[in-house]
């Protein structure tokens, strides 16, 4: 949705605030500044909607319990059975305000808002039960009323968030905010769903020595929640100073910050310097702990279940050509550090490729007889479970490539400089690229680009549930696509 700022009254007359000092030069003619702003304020409407949602949650919670009581005791409505609802309600509202259930993002992202509201409801119900237990009042409340009342309330809370999000998006746009982009001669910007004005066409200047120019600019900024300015490099300081005085969230487009991938800024007051944050851990400490525990549980369980399979694979390799069971190859791991990856050997000893310069093909003459079966079923990858236990790999993550891997005539890292960014997490036995069919030989630069895109998507959207889905998708691929 493109919101072009043209709802101005097109008064083709000079603006007195920008009159030139030289009377011999005619003053430029600009549209009249919008004294009430380019759009109506959404801040007040958001606050009103928050109040409506608070009241709606009260109605949903109390109404759910009242409905259950009316159905459960149709002859005589027992008001005392409403006590759990009365006690749970203030707890729910307190937690809901604390965990930002009523927030700007929650107006458009109903899943996030519903999740926070349900968490508040669950915690408040547990707290009520905890207090009732110590007060020895649990026996006085009907379990049917409490459980059914909370269940219906939870459903009503979710439906309320969904309805609010649909309404807000249809009426206010996907962000529920007024955002303005000022094109002041900088790089072209294609951010959707915002108002746009051309600074030159509307006579907007960041002139701190001209109060009339600042007043004109303020009329355009009125009722905005965010302002983005795209200007020339030499004008960034002036625009920054003006935006700091606006009281709004202001941003200035920076090509340099984009080129180096800046994520935020860091201030060091002791040294009186400001730096651009260009990297940070993709996962928080808690997420890393969860992922590591998940890896250990899955790896140890898999080894326990598959130990007979591992033993049979090792025996088959020995019987085939009497050579070593395992093949070890240097790969690049987390933090761009080397580690040795383990596989069941599937090729002749004298023809193994330690550098990985040649990808295995379907009729590769280097592969031993049992090796074809191992590679077809991916059983040759099972020893990587030991890499997972050692902390060198993860169950799910970007696949580690052989150092000599090439896409066409180029090494992998020569195709795209973002290649090294995929190593910010432990490499995985399987990954998002693999379940999407991006596996096997990488013959062209396009093949690598597709793999890298999938890896970066995984890094930027990691979740434990996502890892679980990838594991199940991997099993499906192994059973369906590689059936023999």
PDB file of C-alpha atoms in Angstrom, residues 12 222 328 413 437 466:
ATOM      1  CA  UNK A  12       0.144  27.615  -6.017  1.00  0.00           C
ATOM      2  CA  UNK A 222       2.778  16.423  12.854  1.00  0.00           C
ATOM      3  CA  UNK A 328      37.878 -37.794   8.341  1.00  0.00           C
ATOM      4  CA  UNK A 413      33.493 -17.850  -0.703  1.00  0.00           C
ATOM      5  CA  UNK A 437      16.281 -30.267  -2.102  1.00  0.00           C
ATOM      6  CA  UNK A 466      11.884 -24.969  13.434  1.00  0.00           C
TER       7      UNK A 466
END
